[in-house]
Coordinates of C-alpha atoms in Angstrom, one line a residue:
Chain V
M1 CA 6.2 13.8 24.5
I2 CA 3.3 16.2 23.9
R3 CA 3.5 19.8 23.2
S4 CA 3.4 20.7 27.0
L5 CA 6.3 18.5 27.9
P6 CA 10.0 18.7 27.3
R7 CA 11.4 16.5 24.5
S8 CA 14.9 15.3 23.5
R9 CA 16.3 16.8 20.2
G10 CA 16.6 13.4 18.7
Y11 CA 13.2 12.2 19.6
T12 CA 11.6 15.5 17.9
M13 CA 13.7 15.3 14.8
G14 CA 13.0 11.5 14.2
Y15 CA 9.3 12.1 14.8
G16 CA 9.2 15.2 12.4
L17 CA 11.0 13.1 9.9
Y18 CA 8.5 10.1 10.1
V19 CA 5.6 12.5 9.6
A20 CA 7.3 14.3 6.6
L21 CA 8.0 10.9 5.1
Y22 CA 4.3 10.1 5.5
F23 CA 3.1 13.2 3.7
V24 CA 5.6 12.5 0.9
F25 CA 4.1 9.1 0.6
L26 CA 0.4 10.6 0.7
F27 CA 1.1 13.1 -1.9
A28 CA 3.6 11.4 -4.3
P29 CA 1.2 9.5 -6.5
L30 CA -1.1 12.7 -7.0
A31 CA 1.6 15.0 -7.7
V32 CA 3.4 12.7 -10.2
T33 CA 0.0 12.1 -11.9
C34 CA -0.6 15.9 -12.0
V35 CA 3.0 17.0 -13.3
L36 CA 2.9 14.3 -16.1
A37 CA -0.5 15.5 -17.5
F38 CA 1.6 18.4 -18.8
N39 CA 4.6 16.5 -20.3
D40 CA 5.0 16.6 -23.9
S41 CA 5.4 13.0 -24.5
Q42 CA 3.5 10.1 -25.8
F43 CA 3.6 8.3 -22.6
P44 CA 2.9 9.3 -18.9
S45 CA 6.5 8.9 -17.9
L46 CA 9.6 10.7 -17.5
P47 CA 12.0 12.1 -19.2
W48 CA 10.4 15.5 -19.2
K49 CA 10.3 16.8 -22.7
G50 CA 8.7 20.2 -22.2
F51 CA 5.4 21.7 -21.2
T52 CA 2.4 21.2 -23.1
L53 CA -1.5 21.7 -22.9
D54 CA -2.0 19.2 -25.8
W55 CA -3.5 16.4 -23.3
F56 CA -6.2 18.8 -22.7
L57 CA -6.6 20.9 -25.8
A58 CA -5.2 18.9 -28.8
D59 CA -7.3 17.5 -31.5
L60 CA -4.7 15.8 -33.6
P61 CA -4.4 12.3 -35.0
A62 CA -1.8 11.3 -32.5
R63 CA -3.0 13.2 -29.8
T64 CA -6.6 13.7 -28.6
G65 CA -6.8 15.9 -25.5
I66 CA -9.5 15.3 -23.0
F67 CA -11.8 18.1 -24.2
H68 CA -12.1 16.5 -27.7
D69 CA -12.1 12.8 -26.3
R70 CA -15.8 11.8 -27.0
G71 CA -15.6 8.5 -25.1
N72 CA -14.3 10.2 -21.8
L73 CA -16.4 13.1 -22.1
S74 CA -19.4 11.0 -22.4
S75 CA -18.5 8.9 -19.4
I76 CA -17.9 12.2 -17.4
L77 CA -21.5 13.3 -18.3
T78 CA -22.9 9.7 -17.3
S79 CA -21.0 9.9 -14.1
A80 CA -22.3 13.4 -13.4
Q81 CA -25.9 12.5 -14.2
T82 CA -25.8 9.4 -12.0
A83 CA -24.2 11.5 -9.2
V84 CA -27.0 14.2 -9.4
L85 CA -29.7 11.6 -9.1
V86 CA -28.1 9.7 -6.4
S87 CA -27.3 12.5 -4.3
A88 CA -30.7 14.0 -4.6
L89 CA -32.2 10.7 -3.8
A90 CA -29.9 9.8 -1.0
T91 CA -30.2 13.2 0.5
L92 CA -34.1 13.0 0.6
V93 CA -34.2 9.5 1.9
G94 CA -31.4 9.9 4.2
T95 CA -32.9 13.0 5.8
C96 CA -36.2 11.1 6.4
A97 CA -34.3 8.3 8.0
A98 CA -32.4 10.7 10.3
F99 CA -35.8 12.1 11.5
L100 CA -37.3 8.7 11.7
F101 CA -34.3 7.3 14.1
E102 CA -33.9 10.5 15.9
Q103 CA -37.6 11.8 16.5
E104 CA -40.0 9.1 16.1
E105 CA -40.9 6.0 18.2
F106 CA -42.2 2.7 16.7
P107 CA -41.8 -1.1 17.3
L108 CA -38.8 -2.8 15.9
K109 CA -36.9 0.6 15.8
G110 CA -33.7 -1.1 17.0
A111 CA -33.7 -3.7 14.4
L112 CA -34.4 -1.2 11.6
Y113 CA -31.5 0.8 12.7
F114 CA -29.2 -1.9 12.8
L115 CA -30.4 -2.8 9.2
M116 CA -29.8 0.8 8.1
L117 CA -26.1 0.5 9.4
A118 CA -25.7 -2.8 7.3
P119 CA -24.5 -1.2 4.1
L120 CA -21.5 0.1 6.1
V121 CA -20.2 -3.4 6.8
V122 CA -21.3 -5.1 3.6
P123 CA -18.4 -5.0 0.8
G124 CA -19.5 -2.8 -2.2
V125 CA -18.8 -5.8 -4.5
I126 CA -21.4 -8.1 -2.7
L127 CA -23.8 -5.2 -2.7
G128 CA -23.3 -4.9 -6.4
I129 CA -23.9 -8.8 -7.1
S130 CA -26.9 -8.9 -4.8
I131 CA -28.6 -6.0 -6.6
L132 CA -27.7 -7.3 -9.9
I133 CA -29.3 -10.7 -9.0
A134 CA -32.3 -9.3 -7.5
A135 CA -33.0 -7.2 -10.4
T136 CA -32.5 -9.9 -12.8
T137 CA -35.0 -12.0 -10.7
A138 CA -37.5 -9.3 -10.8
G139 CA -37.0 -8.8 -14.5
T140 CA -37.5 -12.4 -15.3
F141 CA -40.6 -12.5 -13.1
M142 CA -42.0 -9.5 -14.7
E143 CA -41.5 -10.9 -18.2
D144 CA -42.7 -14.3 -17.4
V145 CA -45.6 -13.7 -15.5
L146 CA -46.8 -10.1 -16.4
G147 CA -45.4 -10.0 -19.8
I148 CA -43.9 -6.8 -19.6
D149 CA -40.3 -5.9 -20.2
V150 CA -38.9 -3.6 -17.5
G151 CA -35.6 -2.0 -18.9
I152 CA -34.7 -0.4 -15.6
L153 CA -34.1 -3.9 -14.3
R154 CA -31.2 -4.6 -16.6
P155 CA -27.7 -3.6 -16.0
G156 CA -27.5 0.1 -17.0
F157 CA -27.8 3.7 -15.9
W158 CA -30.8 3.2 -13.5
L159 CA -29.3 0.0 -11.8
V160 CA -26.2 1.9 -11.1
V161 CA -28.2 4.7 -9.6
L162 CA -30.1 2.2 -7.5
G163 CA -26.9 0.5 -6.3
Q164 CA -25.2 3.6 -5.3
F165 CA -28.1 5.1 -3.7
S166 CA -28.4 1.7 -1.6
F167 CA -25.4 2.6 0.6
I168 CA -24.6 6.2 0.2
T169 CA -28.0 6.9 1.9
T170 CA -26.6 5.6 5.0
F171 CA -23.8 7.9 5.2
V172 CA -26.3 10.7 4.6
T173 CA -28.4 9.3 7.4
L174 CA -25.5 9.4 9.8
V175 CA -24.4 13.0 8.9
V176 CA -27.7 14.6 9.2
S177 CA -28.6 12.4 12.3
A178 CA -25.4 13.7 14.1
R179 CA -26.6 17.3 13.5
L180 CA -30.1 16.4 14.5
K181 CA -28.7 15.2 17.8
K182 CA -27.7 18.6 18.7
F183 CA -31.1 20.1 17.9
D184 CA -32.7 21.8 21.2
R185 CA -36.0 20.1 21.0
T186 CA -37.9 22.6 23.2
L187 CA -38.0 24.8 20.2
E188 CA -40.3 22.4 18.4
E189 CA -42.5 22.1 21.7
A190 CA -42.8 25.8 21.9
A191 CA -43.7 25.8 18.2
L192 CA -46.4 23.1 18.7
N193 CA -47.8 24.9 21.6
L194 CA -48.1 27.9 19.7
G195 CA -50.4 26.0 17.2
A196 CA -48.1 24.9 14.6
T197 CA -48.6 21.4 13.1
R198 CA -45.8 19.0 13.1
L199 CA -45.1 19.4 9.4
E200 CA -45.0 23.2 9.9
V201 CA -42.6 22.6 12.8
I202 CA -40.3 20.4 10.5
R203 CA -40.6 22.9 7.6
Y204 CA -39.7 26.2 9.4
I205 CA -37.7 25.2 12.3
T206 CA -36.0 21.8 12.1
L207 CA -35.2 21.7 8.4
P208 CA -33.5 25.2 8.5
F209 CA -31.4 24.1 11.3
L210 CA -30.2 21.1 9.5
R211 CA -29.5 22.9 6.2
T212 CA -25.8 23.1 6.3
A213 CA -25.6 19.4 7.4
I214 CA -28.0 18.4 4.6
I215 CA -25.9 20.4 1.8
G216 CA -22.6 19.0 3.3
A217 CA -24.1 15.4 3.2
G218 CA -25.3 15.9 -0.5
A219 CA -21.9 17.0 -1.6
V220 CA -20.2 14.0 0.0
A221 CA -23.0 11.9 -1.6
F222 CA -22.2 13.5 -4.8
L223 CA -18.5 12.8 -4.6
M224 CA -19.1 9.3 -3.3
S225 CA -21.3 8.5 -6.4
F226 CA -19.1 10.1 -8.8
E227 CA -16.0 8.0 -7.7
N228 CA -17.8 4.7 -6.9
F229 CA -16.3 1.8 -8.5
N230 CA -17.0 -1.6 -6.6
T231 CA -20.8 -1.4 -6.7
T232 CA -21.1 0.1 -10.1
L233 CA -18.7 -2.6 -11.7
F234 CA -21.5 -5.1 -11.5
L235 CA -24.4 -2.9 -12.5
V236 CA -23.1 -0.8 -15.3
G237 CA -24.5 -1.4 -19.0
S238 CA -23.3 0.1 -22.1
E239 CA -22.8 3.6 -20.8
P240 CA -19.8 3.2 -18.4
T241 CA -19.3 5.8 -15.5
L242 CA -15.9 7.5 -15.5
P243 CA -14.2 5.4 -12.9
I244 CA -15.3 2.2 -14.7
N245 CA -14.0 3.8 -18.2
L246 CA -10.9 4.8 -16.6
Y247 CA -10.3 1.5 -15.1
L248 CA -10.7 -0.2 -18.6
Q249 CA -8.3 2.4 -20.2
V250 CA -5.7 2.0 -17.3
R251 CA -5.8 -1.8 -17.5
D252 CA -5.3 -2.0 -21.3
G253 CA -2.3 0.7 -21.1
S254 CA -2.1 4.3 -20.5
T255 CA -2.0 7.7 -22.3
P256 CA -1.5 11.1 -20.7
V257 CA -4.9 11.8 -21.4
I258 CA -5.6 9.8 -18.2
N259 CA -3.2 12.1 -16.4
A260 CA -5.3 15.0 -17.7
I261 CA -8.5 13.6 -16.5
S262 CA -6.9 12.8 -13.2
F263 CA -5.6 16.2 -13.0
L264 CA -9.1 17.9 -13.5
L265 CA -10.4 15.3 -10.9
I266 CA -8.0 16.2 -8.3
V267 CA -8.5 20.0 -8.7
G268 CA -12.3 19.6 -9.0
T269 CA -12.6 17.3 -5.6
S270 CA -10.1 19.6 -3.7
L271 CA -12.2 22.4 -4.4
V272 CA -15.2 20.7 -3.2
A273 CA -13.4 19.2 -0.3
C274 CA -12.2 22.8 0.7
V275 CA -15.6 24.3 0.3
N276 CA -17.0 21.6 2.5
L277 CA -14.4 22.0 5.2
Y278 CA -14.9 25.8 5.2
V279 CA -18.7 25.5 5.5
G280 CA -18.4 22.8 8.2
R281 CA -16.2 25.0 10.1
R282 CA -18.3 28.0 10.0
T283 CA -21.3 26.0 11.2
E284 CA -19.2 24.7 14.1
V285 CA -18.1 28.1 14.9
S286 CA -21.5 29.7 14.8
S287 CA -23.4 26.7 16.8
Chain C
M1 CA -44.4 18.9 28.8
S2 CA -43.4 17.1 26.1
A3 CA -46.4 14.5 26.5
V4 CA -48.7 17.5 26.3
A5 CA -47.2 18.5 23.0
A6 CA -47.2 15.1 21.7
S7 CA -50.7 14.3 22.5
K8 CA -52.0 17.7 21.1
A9 CA -50.3 16.8 17.6
G10 CA -51.4 13.2 17.9
P11 CA -52.8 12.7 14.4
G12 CA -50.1 14.7 12.8
L13 CA -47.3 12.8 14.6
R14 CA -48.7 9.5 13.1
L15 CA -48.7 11.2 9.7
T16 CA -45.0 12.1 10.1
L17 CA -44.1 8.6 11.2
A18 CA -45.5 7.1 8.0
L19 CA -43.9 9.9 6.0
F20 CA -40.6 9.0 7.2
L21 CA -41.0 5.3 7.6
T22 CA -42.2 4.5 4.1
P23 CA -39.0 5.7 2.0
V24 CA -36.9 4.1 4.7
V25 CA -38.6 0.7 4.7
L26 CA -38.7 0.8 0.9
W27 CA -34.9 1.5 0.7
L28 CA -33.9 -1.1 3.4
G29 CA -36.4 -3.6 2.2
L30 CA -36.2 -3.5 -1.6
L31 CA -32.4 -2.7 -1.9
I32 CA -30.7 -4.4 1.1
V33 CA -32.8 -7.2 2.5
L34 CA -34.3 -8.6 -0.5
P35 CA -31.1 -8.8 -2.6
H36 CA -29.3 -10.4 0.0
I37 CA -32.1 -13.1 0.3
D38 CA -31.8 -13.4 -3.3
L39 CA -28.1 -13.9 -3.1
L40 CA -28.5 -16.7 -0.6
I41 CA -31.0 -18.5 -2.6
M42 CA -29.1 -18.1 -5.9
S43 CA -26.0 -19.7 -4.0
F44 CA -28.0 -22.8 -3.2
R45 CA -29.2 -23.5 -6.7
M46 CA -27.5 -24.9 -9.8
D47 CA -26.8 -23.4 -13.0
P48 CA -30.3 -23.6 -14.8
S49 CA -28.6 -24.5 -18.0
F50 CA -27.6 -27.9 -16.4
G51 CA -31.3 -28.5 -16.4
D52 CA -31.3 -29.1 -12.5
E53 CA -33.5 -26.9 -10.8
G54 CA -33.5 -28.1 -7.3
W55 CA -31.6 -27.0 -4.1
S56 CA -28.1 -28.1 -3.7
F57 CA -24.9 -27.5 -1.7
E58 CA -22.8 -28.1 -5.1
N59 CA -21.7 -24.4 -5.4
Y60 CA -20.4 -24.5 -1.8
R61 CA -18.7 -28.0 -2.3
Q62 CA -17.2 -26.7 -5.3
F63 CA -15.4 -24.0 -3.3
F64 CA -14.0 -26.6 -0.8
A65 CA -13.1 -29.1 -3.6
E66 CA -11.0 -26.5 -5.8
P67 CA -7.8 -25.4 -3.7
I68 CA -7.6 -22.3 -5.9
Y69 CA -10.8 -21.1 -4.5
W70 CA -10.3 -21.6 -0.7
L71 CA -6.6 -20.7 -0.9
T72 CA -7.6 -17.5 -2.6
F73 CA -10.1 -17.0 0.3
V74 CA -7.7 -17.7 3.1
R75 CA -5.0 -15.6 1.5
T76 CA -7.5 -12.6 1.0
A77 CA -8.5 -12.9 4.6
G78 CA -5.0 -13.2 6.0
Y79 CA -3.6 -10.2 3.9
S80 CA -6.7 -8.1 5.1
V81 CA -5.7 -8.6 8.7
L82 CA -2.2 -7.7 7.8
V83 CA -3.2 -4.6 6.0
T84 CA -5.6 -3.5 8.9
L85 CA -2.5 -4.1 11.3
L86 CA -0.1 -2.2 9.2
T87 CA -2.5 0.5 8.6
F88 CA -3.0 0.9 12.3
L89 CA 0.7 1.1 12.8
V90 CA 1.5 3.7 10.3
S91 CA -1.5 6.0 11.2
L92 CA -1.2 5.9 14.9
P93 CA 1.9 8.1 15.2
V94 CA 0.6 10.4 12.4
A95 CA -2.6 10.8 14.1
F96 CA -0.8 11.4 17.5
Y97 CA 1.5 14.0 16.1
V98 CA -1.3 16.0 14.4
T99 CA -3.4 16.1 17.5
K100 CA -1.0 16.0 20.4
V101 CA 2.5 17.0 19.3
V102 CA 2.4 20.0 16.8
A103 CA 1.1 23.5 17.7
R104 CA -2.6 23.9 17.6
N105 CA -2.9 26.1 14.5
T106 CA -0.6 24.0 12.5
S107 CA -2.6 20.9 13.6
R108 CA -5.8 22.3 11.8
F109 CA -3.8 22.7 8.6
L110 CA -2.0 19.4 8.9
L111 CA -5.5 17.6 9.3
T112 CA -6.8 19.1 6.2
M113 CA -3.9 18.1 4.2
L114 CA -4.1 14.5 5.6
L115 CA -7.6 14.3 4.5
L116 CA -7.4 16.1 1.1
P117 CA -5.9 13.1 -1.0
F118 CA -8.7 10.8 0.0
W119 CA -11.4 13.0 -1.7
V120 CA -9.6 11.8 -4.7
S121 CA -11.0 8.7 -6.6
E122 CA -9.2 5.5 -5.6
L123 CA -8.5 4.8 -9.3
V124 CA -6.5 8.1 -9.7
R125 CA -4.6 7.2 -6.6
V126 CA -3.8 3.6 -7.8
Y127 CA -3.0 5.1 -11.2
G128 CA -0.6 7.5 -9.6
W129 CA 1.4 4.6 -7.9
M130 CA 1.4 2.6 -11.2
I131 CA 3.0 5.4 -13.1
L132 CA 5.4 5.9 -10.3
L133 CA 6.6 2.3 -9.8
R134 CA 6.3 0.4 -13.0
E135 CA 9.2 -0.7 -15.2
S136 CA 9.1 2.5 -17.4
G137 CA 8.0 4.5 -14.2
V138 CA 9.3 7.7 -12.6
L139 CA 11.0 6.0 -9.8
N140 CA 12.8 3.7 -12.2
H141 CA 13.9 6.7 -14.1
W142 CA 15.5 8.3 -11.1
L143 CA 17.0 5.0 -10.0
T144 CA 18.9 4.4 -13.2
G145 CA 19.6 8.0 -13.8
L146 CA 21.4 8.0 -10.2
G147 CA 23.2 4.9 -11.0
I148 CA 21.6 2.9 -8.0
T149 CA 20.1 0.2 -10.4
A150 CA 21.8 -0.7 -13.5
A151 CA 18.5 -1.5 -15.3
P152 CA 14.9 -0.6 -14.6
V153 CA 13.2 -3.0 -12.1
E154 CA 9.6 -3.9 -12.2
M155 CA 8.1 -3.0 -8.8
L156 CA 4.4 -3.4 -9.7
Y157 CA 2.6 -6.8 -9.7
N158 CA 4.0 -8.3 -6.5
D159 CA 2.5 -8.8 -3.1
A160 CA 4.6 -6.4 -1.3
T161 CA 3.4 -3.5 -3.7
M162 CA -0.1 -4.5 -3.5
I163 CA 0.0 -4.6 0.5
M164 CA 1.4 -1.1 0.3
G165 CA -1.4 0.0 -2.2
L166 CA -4.1 -1.4 0.0
V167 CA -2.4 0.3 3.2
Y168 CA -2.3 3.7 1.3
T169 CA -5.9 3.4 0.1
S170 CA -7.2 2.5 3.7
M171 CA -5.1 5.2 5.7
L172 CA -7.7 7.7 6.0
F173 CA -10.2 5.5 7.3
M174 CA -7.9 4.8 10.3
V175 CA -6.6 8.3 10.8
V176 CA -9.9 10.1 11.1
P177 CA -11.2 7.7 13.9
L178 CA -8.0 8.0 15.6
V179 CA -7.6 11.8 15.5
S180 CA -11.2 11.9 17.0
V181 CA -10.7 9.9 20.0
L182 CA -7.1 11.5 20.5
E183 CA -8.8 14.8 20.5
S184 CA -10.9 13.5 23.6
L185 CA -7.7 12.4 25.3
D186 CA -7.0 14.9 28.3
D187 CA -3.5 16.1 27.8
S188 CA -3.0 16.4 31.7
L189 CA -3.2 12.4 31.9
I190 CA -0.1 12.1 29.9
E191 CA 1.5 15.0 31.8
A192 CA 0.8 13.1 35.1
A193 CA 2.2 10.0 33.7
Y194 CA 5.3 11.7 32.5
D195 CA 5.8 13.4 36.1
L196 CA 5.5 10.1 37.6
G197 CA 8.2 8.8 35.7
A198 CA 6.7 6.9 32.7
G199 CA 8.5 6.9 29.4
P200 CA 6.9 7.3 25.9
W201 CA 6.5 3.7 25.4
T202 CA 4.8 3.0 28.8
I203 CA 2.5 6.0 28.2
M204 CA 1.4 4.7 24.7
R205 CA 1.0 1.3 26.0
T206 CA -1.0 2.1 29.1
I207 CA -2.7 5.4 28.5
V208 CA -2.9 6.3 25.0
V209 CA -3.8 3.1 23.3
P210 CA -6.5 2.0 25.9
H211 CA -8.1 5.5 25.6
C212 CA -8.1 5.1 21.7
M213 CA -9.8 1.6 21.8
P214 CA -13.0 2.7 20.4
G215 CA -11.4 4.7 17.5
I216 CA -9.0 1.9 16.7
M217 CA -11.8 -0.6 16.7
S218 CA -14.0 1.5 14.4
G219 CA -11.0 2.2 12.1
A220 CA -10.1 -1.3 12.0
I221 CA -13.5 -2.6 11.1
V222 CA -13.8 -0.1 8.2
V223 CA -10.4 -0.8 6.9
F224 CA -10.7 -4.6 7.1
M225 CA -14.1 -4.5 5.3
L226 CA -12.9 -2.1 2.7
T227 CA -9.7 -4.2 2.2
L228 CA -11.6 -7.6 2.1
G229 CA -13.8 -6.0 -0.8
N230 CA -11.4 -4.1 -2.6
Y231 CA -11.1 -5.2 -6.2
L232 CA -9.3 -2.2 -8.0
T233 CA -6.0 -2.0 -6.1
P234 CA -5.2 -5.8 -6.1
N235 CA -6.1 -6.1 -9.7
L236 CA -4.2 -3.1 -10.9
M237 CA -1.2 -3.4 -8.6
G238 CA -1.1 -7.1 -7.8
G239 CA -1.5 -7.9 -11.6
K240 CA -2.0 -11.5 -12.5
N241 CA -0.7 -12.9 -9.5
S242 CA -2.8 -10.9 -7.0
L243 CA -5.4 -13.7 -6.3
W244 CA -7.9 -11.5 -4.4
F245 CA -11.3 -13.1 -3.6
T246 CA -13.3 -10.4 -5.3
E247 CA -11.7 -11.1 -8.5
Q248 CA -12.9 -14.7 -8.2
I249 CA -16.4 -13.2 -7.8
Y250 CA -15.9 -11.0 -10.7
N251 CA -14.6 -13.9 -12.8
Q252 CA -17.5 -16.1 -12.1
F253 CA -20.1 -13.3 -12.9
I254 CA -18.5 -11.7 -15.9
A255 CA -16.2 -14.0 -17.3
S256 CA -17.7 -17.6 -16.6
F257 CA -21.3 -16.4 -16.5
N258 CA -21.7 -18.8 -13.4
W259 CA -23.9 -16.6 -11.3
N260 CA -24.7 -19.2 -8.8
Q261 CA -21.1 -20.1 -8.3
G262 CA -20.4 -16.2 -7.8
A263 CA -23.5 -15.9 -5.4
A264 CA -21.9 -18.6 -3.1
F265 CA -18.5 -17.0 -3.3
G266 CA -20.3 -13.7 -2.6
F267 CA -22.1 -15.2 0.4
L268 CA -18.8 -16.7 1.8
L269 CA -16.9 -13.3 1.5
L270 CA -20.1 -11.6 3.3
A271 CA -20.0 -14.2 6.1
L272 CA -16.3 -13.9 6.7
S273 CA -16.5 -10.2 6.7
S274 CA -19.5 -10.4 9.1
C275 CA -17.8 -12.8 11.2
I276 CA -14.6 -10.9 11.9
I277 CA -16.4 -7.5 12.4
W278 CA -18.6 -9.4 15.0
L279 CA -15.4 -11.2 16.7
G280 CA -13.6 -7.7 16.8
L281 CA -16.8 -6.1 18.5
R282 CA -17.1 -9.0 21.0
L283 CA -13.4 -8.9 21.8
T284 CA -13.3 -5.2 22.6
G285 CA -16.9 -5.2 24.0
Q286 CA -18.5 -2.6 21.6
K287 CA -21.7 -2.1 20.0
L288 CA -21.8 -1.6 16.1
S289 CA -23.8 1.4 16.5
R290 CA -21.3 3.0 18.6
V291 CA -18.3 2.2 16.5
V292 CA -19.8 3.9 13.4
Q293 CA -20.5 7.3 15.1

């Protein structure tokens, strides 16, 4: 049954086989995508026609590798810009929210906490359309009543940033809160008794304690933003983010360039994930 | 002691409260509360191009009058429950294996491997399945090569494949909470049950599953919500016949440009997802704030 108990041979083998199959199921689509990025063929399919780096490097009429593909490159740039802004904003506000819910007392705290959790149970599509509607209403109001045209409120880069920020901040709040719960508050009291102001306590004592949690949350926020599809779908304007751009290409047929981009994404996210796990484990050990 | 410190820092404390409260209230008020109120208002109004500016239930009446709408709605809800159940059944043995069966240092490694694919964008994972399963795909190449099937079979664009894709997409959100509750389950409880003569099935049913209930619930809530609101997987793997409710919303917004109808659909989906989550929490007697931890 478990590692300390005797098990029958058939049980162990059967169970091991199930888990092995599960891992095959888990990695098959990713492995196939990566391998076919290097196939010397016009289509991302077998048979294997030899190894090539064309889908990364080529700049030929029949084949444009990802490093020369303007459309995809500019969508990667858009995604990166969005993700940097969203993760910075979400980390800032999420850390404020963590302090607010862990260390402050105020009326209606329970209600506000519940509201903070709401984005977890609101489907991303709904969040997208709500923000689209609200921004349009606000934009029309501004134009009709005040006579000013606010470009931010039209679908486009800034609306995507706002939409992603609205739910990613909840994740940051939860991660930072979890760390803040472990903080020994007598340290703050000692500093306050020694004459530090509340802000100095936060600046010199609490924030350094939270540093790794904040960096980790920021990294996760970056990835969530970079890969978001559901909310972004409704808010995107003329500059598509990478997931939207890839979706449009996949829907209308595929070329191995998509495999090449996927390969880069898989390698990139795995690296971020490994660094994040490594940093997380180190703080776990040290605390 | 703490009261002394607090009173000493009196004005400073109010300042930090204001400092922390302002951005949070702005965030939740402007980006969560206001948009959802606007969504609700929009759903009770008619398309302004019809000239009628008053309140009306027309958008909701339309939903019940048109079978394609409410059938899709029911179908999406039913399949989401099925996907949640399947995800649980597939994930529990794996989570149990990783936390309880395998040696401890292998466990760490397996857990990392388990999480790794889910850091990759959903789109890339769905794309991987598409090039595996489609008519000119990798699996068909092997099947015909080995002579198992005479001609390539289209494995995409049917309900079974779509369900599999949705389970695949959701597995992580079930495995992680299951692993964390299983880690808190004391092995000696299982050993005691074993010594008293219980078989694996009895141990699972009377010890493991009851202990895991909080994890199962939080996993189920997240999986259900994500499946219900998924657009990519049904759209790309289910093809034209996927009939997923999010696609109806998308069509109203982007294709028909009937935002009022789309808002009504969106609100119905939100209501459904909230109801089922509330029901799940009630049935197992848990609080949302505990489940998300």
